[in-house]
XYZ file of C-alpha atoms in Angstrom:
708
model
C 109.237 149.369 135.121
C 112.523 149.152 137.100
C 114.052 151.989 139.245
C 117.338 153.711 138.505
C 120.368 152.851 140.596
C 120.050 156.123 142.515
C 116.568 155.125 143.690
C 117.075 151.438 144.294
C 118.066 151.887 147.926
C 114.900 153.794 148.819
C 112.315 156.188 147.406
C 113.806 159.351 148.842
C 117.561 158.881 149.020
C 119.221 160.892 146.207
C 116.019 162.621 145.238
C 115.714 164.259 148.656
C 119.284 165.418 148.397
C 118.563 167.161 145.077
C 116.008 169.345 146.899
C 118.277 169.957 149.825
C 115.835 168.212 152.182
C 117.332 164.820 152.998
C 115.124 163.973 155.974
C 111.576 163.962 154.596
C 109.697 164.427 151.323
C 108.679 167.969 150.305
C 105.206 169.339 150.835
C 103.428 172.374 149.377
C 104.593 174.350 152.438
C 108.207 173.444 151.698
C 107.825 174.514 148.099
C 106.441 177.898 149.104
C 109.186 178.334 151.695
C 111.832 177.782 149.049
C 110.322 180.464 146.850
C 108.625 178.117 144.413
C 105.673 180.306 143.658
C 102.942 178.348 141.956
C 102.432 181.431 139.759
C 106.014 182.559 139.070
C 107.043 185.772 137.481
C 109.677 185.980 134.728
C 112.525 186.390 137.197
C 111.484 183.212 139.064
C 111.035 181.005 135.974
C 114.491 179.474 135.904
C 114.440 178.690 139.614
C 110.888 177.399 139.308
C 111.757 175.020 136.483
C 114.676 173.576 138.359
C 112.596 173.032 141.455
C 109.732 171.429 139.536
C 112.219 169.169 137.747
C 113.600 168.046 141.062
C 110.084 167.421 142.379
C 109.190 165.364 139.310
C 112.362 163.374 139.791
C 111.279 162.713 143.350
C 107.833 161.482 142.212
C 109.445 159.358 139.493
C 111.806 157.711 141.978
C 108.927 157.062 144.375
C 106.807 155.367 141.712
C 109.774 153.378 140.442
C 110.618 152.193 143.931
C 107.025 151.090 144.518
C 107.119 149.197 141.235
C 110.269 147.441 142.383
C 108.575 146.327 145.646
C 105.162 145.600 144.119
C 105.101 141.962 145.250
C 102.565 141.358 148.045
C 103.954 141.786 151.580
C 103.257 138.131 152.480
C 105.918 136.943 150.029
C 108.576 138.401 152.317
C 107.439 136.451 155.376
C 109.857 134.109 157.123
C 107.987 131.070 158.434
C 108.831 127.727 160.069
C 108.827 124.753 157.686
C 108.183 121.057 158.323
C 111.507 119.400 159.097
C 113.490 122.544 158.256
C 114.613 125.839 159.750
C 112.652 129.057 159.306
C 112.912 130.235 155.736
C 111.735 133.075 153.549
C 108.778 132.178 151.363
C 110.262 134.226 148.521
C 113.396 132.085 148.557
C 111.298 129.098 147.480
C 109.563 130.799 144.560
C 110.188 129.519 141.053
C 111.768 131.683 138.392
C 108.758 131.237 136.092
C 105.956 130.459 138.519
C 104.983 129.121 141.936
C 102.154 126.825 142.995
C 100.977 127.604 146.533
C 98.865 124.760 147.920
C 97.067 124.853 151.280
C 97.397 121.510 153.048
C 96.148 119.713 156.148
C 97.579 116.761 158.018
C 94.064 115.419 158.676
C 91.969 116.149 155.581
C 91.655 112.955 153.487
C 91.236 114.908 150.246
C 94.354 116.950 150.948
C 96.294 113.775 151.730
C 94.882 112.076 148.654
C 96.496 114.694 146.423
C 100.005 114.441 147.907
C 101.244 111.784 145.423
C 100.031 113.965 142.536
C 101.646 117.078 144.010
C 104.919 115.209 144.536
C 104.897 114.125 140.902
C 104.110 117.604 139.617
C 106.755 119.246 141.818
C 109.378 116.929 140.361
C 108.211 117.432 136.758
C 108.028 121.237 136.989
C 111.293 121.750 138.826
C 113.338 121.890 135.623
C 110.766 124.247 134.064
C 111.240 126.901 136.738
C 107.948 126.252 138.551
C 108.027 125.227 142.216
C 105.366 123.820 144.564
C 105.115 125.391 148.011
C 102.840 124.006 150.742
C 101.153 126.147 153.402
C 99.488 124.724 156.518
C 97.318 127.467 158.015
C 95.370 125.180 160.367
C 95.922 126.542 163.853
C 95.274 123.185 165.530
C 98.061 121.412 163.612
C 101.489 121.855 165.179
C 104.855 122.046 163.462
C 105.734 118.694 165.029
C 102.654 117.000 163.543
C 103.404 118.621 160.170
C 106.977 117.303 160.271
C 105.792 113.790 161.109
C 103.117 113.982 158.410
C 105.600 115.162 155.756
C 107.884 112.264 156.599
C 105.117 109.635 156.573
C 103.713 110.845 153.239
C 107.163 111.441 151.681
C 106.280 115.044 150.792
C 108.816 116.219 148.220
C 108.360 119.988 148.511
C 108.588 122.515 151.383
C 105.555 122.916 153.636
C 105.419 126.073 155.787
C 103.351 126.636 158.904
C 101.242 129.782 158.728
C 100.444 130.168 162.451
C 98.655 133.503 162.200
C 96.926 132.679 158.915
C 98.617 135.633 157.197
C 99.243 133.822 153.915
C 95.772 132.272 153.857
C 94.204 135.662 154.557
C 96.301 137.469 151.941
C 95.481 134.872 149.258
C 91.851 134.538 150.439
C 92.248 130.764 150.759
C 89.541 128.916 152.672
C 89.948 125.243 151.797
C 92.491 122.421 151.843
C 93.796 121.603 149.218
C 93.178 124.936 147.468
C 95.923 125.941 145.007
C 97.013 129.393 143.809
C 99.301 129.580 140.783
C 101.518 132.678 140.823
C 103.376 133.978 137.802
C 106.980 135.243 137.862
C 105.804 138.573 139.358
C 103.852 136.782 142.133
C 100.514 137.716 140.559
C 97.672 135.196 140.703
C 97.248 133.371 137.398
C 94.916 130.571 138.548
C 93.187 129.565 141.764
C 90.975 126.629 142.711
C 91.116 122.845 142.562
C 93.962 120.622 141.418
C 91.684 118.519 139.201
C 88.117 117.200 139.136
C 88.580 113.776 140.720
C 86.688 114.714 143.900
C 83.042 115.670 143.512
C 82.185 115.964 147.187
C 83.450 115.290 150.664
C 82.898 111.697 151.699
C 82.859 110.552 148.086
C 85.515 108.299 146.603
C 87.693 109.896 143.901
C 86.784 109.228 140.281
C 89.021 109.194 137.239
C 90.394 112.617 136.326
C 88.546 114.293 133.478
C 90.159 117.716 133.685
C 93.526 118.451 135.309
C 92.945 122.176 135.893
C 96.237 122.997 137.618
C 98.379 121.171 135.063
C 96.568 122.908 132.208
C 97.112 126.295 133.876
C 100.831 125.676 134.358
C 101.191 124.512 130.753
C 99.601 127.746 129.545
C 101.780 129.826 131.870
C 104.961 128.199 130.578
C 103.926 128.482 126.942
C 102.869 132.127 127.309
C 99.297 131.455 126.192
C 96.193 132.681 128.040
C 94.916 130.383 130.788
C 91.494 129.212 129.652
C 89.955 128.690 133.121
C 91.417 130.932 135.816
C 89.215 129.932 138.767
C 87.449 126.741 139.858
C 85.531 125.562 142.920
C 87.500 123.548 145.453
C 86.300 120.385 147.195
C 88.030 119.762 150.513
C 88.183 120.617 154.208
C 87.857 124.159 155.600
C 91.018 125.782 156.911
C 90.920 125.798 160.706
C 91.475 129.403 161.760
C 89.677 129.253 165.133
C 88.003 132.586 164.514
C 86.106 134.117 167.402
C 82.634 132.681 167.582
C 79.712 135.109 167.156
C 77.492 135.569 170.193
C 75.177 132.611 170.666
C 71.443 133.091 170.288
C 70.905 130.183 172.694
C 70.734 131.015 176.404
C 73.966 129.937 178.121
C 72.207 127.558 180.534
C 70.570 125.751 177.580
C 73.677 125.240 175.450
C 74.833 121.592 175.381
C 78.399 120.989 176.515
C 81.002 118.618 175.178
C 81.591 116.820 178.472
C 77.945 116.256 179.371
C 76.178 115.939 175.999
C 78.486 115.608 172.988
C 81.144 113.151 174.164
C 78.557 110.370 174.830
C 77.047 110.893 171.359
C 80.435 110.714 169.661
C 81.278 107.551 171.578
C 78.021 105.896 170.549
C 78.001 106.938 166.902
C 81.466 108.030 165.747
C 84.524 106.728 167.582
C 84.155 103.177 166.222
C 85.809 104.659 163.109
C 87.097 108.061 164.283
C 89.861 106.921 166.643
C 93.615 106.494 166.329
C 94.250 103.791 163.728
C 90.598 103.739 162.626
C 89.298 104.216 159.103
C 88.027 107.707 159.980
C 90.454 110.367 158.694
C 90.698 111.973 162.141
C 90.012 110.993 165.743
C 87.120 112.378 167.807
C 88.092 111.183 171.273
C 88.706 114.483 173.043
C 87.402 118.034 173.268
C 90.144 119.609 171.162
C 89.485 117.339 168.170
C 85.712 117.627 168.504
C 85.945 121.424 168.566
C 88.306 121.407 165.592
C 85.799 119.453 163.498
C 82.627 120.840 165.095
C 81.246 122.497 161.958
C 81.828 119.348 159.942
C 80.245 117.138 162.585
C 77.128 119.310 162.554
C 77.019 119.491 158.748
C 77.611 115.803 158.041
C 75.170 114.575 160.669
C 72.492 117.028 159.515
C 72.803 115.747 155.947
C 72.960 112.163 157.282
C 76.183 111.516 155.408
C 77.553 110.405 158.773
C 77.280 108.046 160.508
C 77.055 105.965 157.322
C 73.753 104.109 157.248
C 71.911 103.959 153.950
C 68.771 102.020 154.891
C 65.696 104.169 155.594
C 64.728 103.766 159.281
C 61.398 102.035 159.769
C 61.302 100.630 156.222
C 62.005 96.996 157.065
C 62.970 95.555 160.430
C 66.771 95.675 160.099
C 69.161 94.853 162.915
C 72.263 96.812 163.924
C 71.210 100.226 162.651
C 73.808 103.002 162.770
C 71.124 105.617 162.183
C 71.620 108.659 164.440
C 68.407 109.855 166.127
C 67.193 113.295 165.116
C 67.366 114.453 168.732
C 71.112 113.729 168.766
C 71.577 115.716 165.545
C 69.738 118.681 167.097
C 71.950 118.469 170.195
C 75.115 118.637 168.076
C 73.731 121.602 166.106
C 72.857 123.460 169.313
C 76.353 122.824 170.700
C 77.967 124.294 167.595
C 75.579 127.270 167.504
C 76.259 127.865 171.194
C 80.019 128.205 170.708
C 81.121 124.586 171.381
C 81.592 124.927 175.167
C 83.634 122.238 176.892
C 81.664 122.115 180.128
C 82.795 120.328 183.267
C 85.354 117.575 182.482
C 84.084 115.729 185.567
C 80.950 114.952 183.538
C 82.852 113.112 180.795
C 81.824 109.474 180.258
C 84.469 106.777 180.826
C 86.682 106.268 177.744
C 85.267 103.712 175.352
C 87.224 100.475 175.172
C 87.576 98.588 171.915
C 88.054 94.854 171.699
C 91.683 94.012 171.107
C 90.822 90.487 169.986
C 87.552 88.856 168.961
C 84.273 90.577 169.735
C 82.331 87.391 170.506
C 84.729 86.795 173.379
C 86.138 83.533 172.079
C 88.605 82.413 169.457
C 87.099 81.560 166.054
C 86.794 77.951 164.922
C 88.550 78.737 161.646
C 90.889 81.653 160.949
C 91.240 82.814 157.344
C 94.356 84.908 156.665
C 94.490 87.106 153.592
C 97.999 87.496 152.155
C 99.791 90.736 152.936
C 99.011 93.324 150.283
C 100.755 96.622 149.537
C 98.441 99.401 148.349
C 99.915 102.252 146.331
C 99.568 105.843 147.455
C 97.740 107.174 144.395
C 94.863 106.072 142.211
C 91.183 105.115 142.436
C 89.656 102.862 145.055
C 90.500 99.204 144.568
C 88.358 96.086 144.952
C 90.778 93.196 145.381
C 89.738 89.554 145.756
C 91.891 87.135 147.728
C 91.332 83.397 147.250
C 91.713 81.455 150.511
C 91.520 77.636 150.413
C 89.810 76.124 153.468
C 91.049 72.520 152.988
C 88.134 71.273 155.083
C 87.676 67.507 155.114
C 83.923 67.876 155.660
C 81.120 70.408 155.442
C 80.926 73.020 158.178
C 78.038 75.215 159.268
C 78.833 78.877 159.921
C 76.801 80.883 162.442
C 78.923 84.055 162.633
C 81.748 85.850 160.862
C 84.069 88.519 162.185
C 86.377 90.607 159.986
C 89.540 92.117 161.439
C 91.041 94.653 159.025
C 94.808 94.617 159.118
C 94.951 98.333 158.341
C 91.770 100.204 159.240
C 93.046 103.365 157.513
C 92.505 101.811 154.078
C 90.039 98.895 154.495
C 86.659 100.386 153.632
C 84.542 97.235 153.684
C 84.808 93.470 153.103
C 82.572 90.919 151.334
C 82.939 87.131 151.158
C 81.957 84.642 148.446
C 82.119 80.849 148.139
C 83.670 78.968 145.233
C 83.404 75.172 144.986
C 84.613 74.795 141.390
C 88.012 76.535 141.355
C 86.791 79.459 139.250
C 88.370 82.089 141.510
C 91.688 80.265 141.390
C 91.577 80.522 137.617
C 91.064 84.292 137.848
C 93.787 84.564 140.462
C 96.322 82.831 138.224
C 95.608 85.216 135.353
C 96.349 88.360 137.371
C 99.374 89.771 139.098
C 98.879 89.048 142.745
C 98.325 88.679 145.448
C 94.668 88.418 144.506
C 92.868 89.922 141.541
C 90.818 93.075 140.899
C 87.074 93.138 140.141
C 84.257 95.636 140.544
C 82.483 96.292 143.819
C 80.266 93.536 145.140
C 81.117 91.028 142.430
C 83.902 88.387 142.451
C 84.090 87.883 138.675
C 82.105 84.612 138.673
C 78.748 83.341 139.889
C 79.436 82.360 143.522
C 77.802 79.348 145.126
C 77.094 81.358 148.270
C 78.581 83.757 150.777
C 79.457 83.942 154.463
C 78.537 87.587 155.079
C 80.514 90.819 155.105
C 81.703 93.775 157.123
C 81.596 97.560 157.041
C 82.901 100.048 159.651
C 80.616 100.134 162.649
C 78.999 96.745 161.954
C 78.460 94.620 165.031
C 79.261 90.909 165.047
C 75.988 88.962 165.233
C 75.208 85.278 165.131
C 72.499 83.914 162.877
C 69.172 82.986 164.490
C 69.012 79.656 166.303
C 69.175 76.665 163.969
C 70.036 78.729 160.846
C 73.494 78.389 159.313
C 75.514 79.262 156.240
C 76.954 76.164 154.643
C 80.705 76.054 154.069
C 81.207 73.022 151.777
C 84.245 70.818 152.129
C 87.271 71.890 150.071
C 85.540 75.178 149.195
C 87.532 78.350 148.590
C 86.520 81.529 150.385
C 86.934 84.600 148.172
C 87.455 87.740 150.259
C 86.812 91.007 148.431
C 88.448 93.949 150.224
C 87.480 97.475 149.233
C 90.632 99.553 149.634
C 90.415 103.345 149.975
C 93.811 104.989 149.385
C 95.232 107.255 152.063
C 97.782 109.197 149.990
C 100.753 107.104 151.124
C 101.895 103.521 150.574
C 100.062 101.205 152.981
C 100.144 97.489 153.754
C 97.218 95.358 154.897
C 96.645 91.798 156.001
C 92.976 91.304 156.806
C 91.804 88.327 158.857
C 88.418 86.619 158.999
C 87.254 84.484 161.892
C 84.508 81.909 161.299
C 82.346 80.444 164.046
C 80.703 77.044 163.520
C 77.421 75.737 164.888
C 77.810 73.706 168.073
C 74.429 72.032 167.510
C 73.010 70.073 164.567
C 71.758 72.739 162.127
C 68.167 72.824 160.962
C 68.131 75.164 157.988
C 70.740 76.453 155.565
C 70.533 79.842 153.867
C 70.206 80.059 150.094
C 71.193 83.214 148.204
C 68.409 84.334 145.848
C 69.354 87.175 143.458
C 66.396 89.260 142.295
C 67.401 90.999 139.067
C 66.046 92.045 135.670
C 66.872 89.184 133.316
C 67.235 91.749 130.569
C 70.650 92.337 132.111
C 72.311 88.945 131.662
C 70.396 88.500 128.402
C 71.952 91.639 126.922
C 68.884 93.901 126.697
C 69.532 96.172 129.678
C 70.409 99.783 128.804
C 70.285 103.106 130.650
C 69.891 105.903 128.065
C 72.457 108.688 127.961
C 71.276 111.831 129.755
C 68.397 110.184 131.608
C 68.296 111.618 135.168
C 65.830 109.071 136.572
C 65.748 105.866 134.570
C 63.449 103.372 136.272
C 64.098 99.632 136.477
C 61.481 97.229 137.826
C 61.843 93.517 138.371
C 60.250 90.788 140.467
C 60.682 87.211 141.589
C 57.866 84.828 142.574
C 58.739 82.297 145.251
C 57.880 78.740 144.214
C 57.907 77.613 147.852
C 57.446 79.065 151.331
C 60.642 80.725 152.579
C 61.978 83.128 155.207
C 64.284 86.058 154.415
C 67.351 86.359 156.674
C 69.325 89.201 155.065
C 69.403 91.437 152.012
C 72.237 93.036 150.019
C 71.235 95.694 147.456
C 73.715 96.105 144.603
C 74.110 98.786 141.934
C 77.078 100.644 140.464
C 77.927 104.335 139.997
C 74.689 105.441 138.309
C 72.448 103.992 141.014
C 70.269 106.551 142.786
C 67.760 104.625 144.900
C 66.307 101.148 145.434
C 63.232 99.813 147.196
C 62.512 96.133 147.848
C 59.172 94.829 149.082
C 57.480 91.424 149.430
C 53.861 91.146 148.244
C 52.065 88.176 149.790
C 49.435 86.260 147.766
C 46.685 87.955 149.814
C 47.989 91.402 148.818
C 49.789 92.196 152.081
C 52.993 94.179 151.412
C 56.029 93.697 153.651
C 58.763 96.325 153.421
C 62.237 94.803 153.214
C 64.607 97.708 152.540
C 64.694 101.202 151.057
C 67.775 103.239 150.132
C 66.971 106.729 148.909
C 70.518 108.038 148.409
C 72.610 105.223 146.948
C 76.356 105.356 147.453
C 78.447 102.857 145.498
C 81.104 102.960 148.213
C 78.778 102.012 151.074
C 77.414 98.597 150.117
C 76.736 96.097 152.849
C 74.622 93.134 153.898
C 71.634 94.063 156.078
C 70.512 91.398 158.556
C 66.818 91.313 159.503
C 66.086 91.432 163.219
C 64.075 88.217 162.809
C 63.502 86.004 159.735
C 60.769 87.489 157.503
C 58.001 85.050 156.577
C 57.384 84.759 152.834
C 54.535 82.396 151.867
C 54.591 80.464 148.587
C 53.761 82.705 145.597
C 55.060 85.797 147.399
C 56.336 88.272 144.824
C 59.613 90.011 145.672
C 59.453 93.401 143.926
C 62.432 95.657 143.223
C 62.121 99.253 142.007
C 65.334 101.170 141.319
C 66.299 104.417 139.621
C 69.501 105.373 137.844
C 70.921 108.819 137.091
C 72.823 108.847 133.790
C 72.857 112.625 133.456
C 75.847 114.936 133.273
C 74.730 116.401 136.624
C 75.469 113.109 138.416
C 78.941 113.683 139.936
C 79.525 109.912 140.115
C 78.898 109.409 136.371
C 82.119 107.849 135.013
C 81.574 109.149 131.464
C 82.099 112.713 130.255
C 80.287 113.223 127.918
C 77.594 110.834 129.082
C 76.736 107.766 127.035
C 74.341 104.841 127.183
C 75.355 102.257 129.796
C 74.767 98.521 129.492
C 74.741 95.646 131.971
C 78.097 94.309 133.108
C 80.376 93.580 136.031
C 82.749 96.472 135.345
C 82.354 99.512 137.605
C 81.493 101.763 134.653
C 78.772 99.326 133.549
C 75.648 98.736 135.627
C 73.775 96.136 137.626
C 70.524 96.082 139.558
C 70.328 93.173 142.001
C 68.849 92.519 145.408
C 70.658 89.514 146.878
C 68.349 87.961 149.482
C 69.451 85.190 151.810
C 66.509 82.845 152.408
C 65.851 79.640 154.314
C 63.047 77.101 153.899
C 60.434 77.119 156.647
C 60.637 73.339 157.158
C 63.282 71.909 159.489
C 65.398 69.112 158.105
C 67.517 66.922 160.356
C 69.237 65.289 157.397
C 72.737 66.505 156.450
C 72.428 69.849 154.707
C 73.825 70.063 151.203
C 74.091 73.057 148.836
C 71.578 72.979 145.984
C 72.971 71.624 142.766
C 73.109 73.725 139.616
C 70.134 71.809 138.255
C 68.140 72.463 141.428
C 68.965 76.155 141.339
C 67.993 76.352 137.666
C 64.704 74.625 138.409
C 64.058 77.085 141.269
C 64.517 80.095 138.972
C 62.560 78.625 136.080
C 59.653 77.796 138.389
C 59.709 81.389 139.585
C 59.423 82.698 136.038
C 56.631 80.286 135.160
C 54.661 81.368 138.248
C 54.988 85.025 137.260
C 51.525 85.883 135.901
C 52.628 89.310 134.670
C 53.722 87.779 131.322
C 51.811 85.729 128.724
C 52.617 82.019 128.646
C 54.387 82.220 125.277
C 56.656 85.058 126.414
C 57.465 83.203 129.632
C 58.399 80.062 127.723
C 60.724 81.998 125.394
C 62.323 83.789 128.339
C 62.876 80.487 130.176
C 64.562 78.997 127.118
C 66.921 81.965 126.823
C 67.662 81.897 130.541
C 68.489 78.218 130.295
C 70.837 78.877 127.386
C 72.591 81.630 129.314
C 73.001 79.470 132.416
C 74.325 76.632 130.251
C 76.864 79.062 128.791
C 77.945 79.979 132.301
C 78.235 76.307 133.232
C 80.444 75.632 130.232
C 82.724 78.560 131.149
C 83.037 77.413 134.744
C 80.726 80.165 135.931
C 82.963 82.933 134.576
C 81.184 85.765 132.831
C 82.214 86.398 129.218
C 84.225 89.515 128.354
C 81.050 91.157 127.080
C 77.513 90.418 128.191
C 76.136 91.792 124.953
C 76.564 88.537 123.068
C 73.202 86.920 123.658
C 72.603 83.170 123.258
C 69.647 82.566 120.997
């Protein structure tokens, strides 16, 4: 309904004049004063009708005027915009619809969606739909928004909502929450952009449902929007609301300066510092207060600091596990109103090594080629092949990884190739490097030199123990890249330290896995929420375990590895109860673990192939087989072992024949199977290994073709 021209300038203008009262609207008292008797006699009828008609006209004009200005008041706000002058929000609305998205300069999920939002804004522009950003985070200044918009090449206007008026009017609580408005500024859809994020701290998955795009398509076509509201995954909007009174006595509330700053230095700022992989810094009171609720929540759930190994289950060095007392202190600080305390009690600022953490230059520096990572897409696992050109064997005691760009380098693994198999893969892919799945280089490596994850300390192997780096070997560096929402470049370096004394023992990588996998019989049924996999490996000789690297893919839920001695004694090696595909690392034992001959290494793992698993790559779910692709599965515990005997002779890597004999002996010593079944299994394993030898160690395109 639109008003007449006589009412368009205001609800009372001409209508007041018709009643002879131009200054204010009539009331019942006015009507009576003008002789408009509510119960008129015959002589008053004509006058009564004319007065009532005028009053009805007044009401009509008032309603019409309200209809004309029925858009919410917030649409008329004039706000500052990133890199622009103050502008009216309404001036940026689309003729057919407007997408209002709440953004943050610090939230990684919000930043991760910027390439998608840029693309959609460009596509919808010709359709009469515009994208309009709102930053309602009080701690983020207009200057930081302007810098952020420039760095991320934001292609649509982003307004600062300093008082939170727009967020409050639209009831937005999360970045990046979107509200789709129709041509009359009425809400047509609200919620997430799509379903790629299933939780904070989780890597994005492939998009199964693009909710916002579907809603806009329906709006433009004039058809009903099927889903009008969805749940948003992201960061809470920082409104700095007044804290409720604390239930903790004031003299018992921890303070930032005295209690919290030391904890953050010890457990968080290795990553959460300027230029670090953490999405925001936690080096001062303002930033800690800004993220206080998140710090309390993520530490309470043990999502942060990232450390997957169960404390006390295995004697593992370099734990990043946060003590429960520290978690309680953080919770009490948040519940007590996050007081700053006396700045004089702050600890000295933490200093980070600008060069090498061992305090000396490495003996060999491996430089990955510079790589440009796109702004949008899933995480990437890229392998770089680095020739060493060594004239002789070298013995590695320590490795240090220096990410070139800590914002995107999530973790790094290394593998050894002595047969040129990685070079073959590299030549078949557009470089630099080639893409594989996490934790696997695309071939059977002859060994590894270790790895790195944020927060890992550089440690040398125990005295006399080395990792062999054969002459002329290639080092394959797998870098897990986590996209930041903008184009990034990286050039990661690896420093290797060699033994200064004659080595005594060389590590050997022993994979403990279900042979049903490589033999094509491994399958996780569709819909199974807790599919169990058990496997074991019997040691044909006395060994010591130096490190362990559990490996599963997206369906993995938990893994436990133990060592059962011949006398029945059980040694715990590692337990991970909440597997995360994106946090895989090598765990170094505090001291080598003794494993007598005939010790059985036992692995028990569970997989969740249900629709309720947010990491499940298939919708609808389907049976999953063994394979190196991320959407296939594996179940392996890679254990680095050394023999217990010292050997002063030159150390050499075991030949393929020696490795095959080692594995076949293990299967023959396994008394859990009848002799006939063991013999058949050994024959099939030999055929599979021969197939791998003939292919140069490269896995076939499908592992389902089984040699018989």
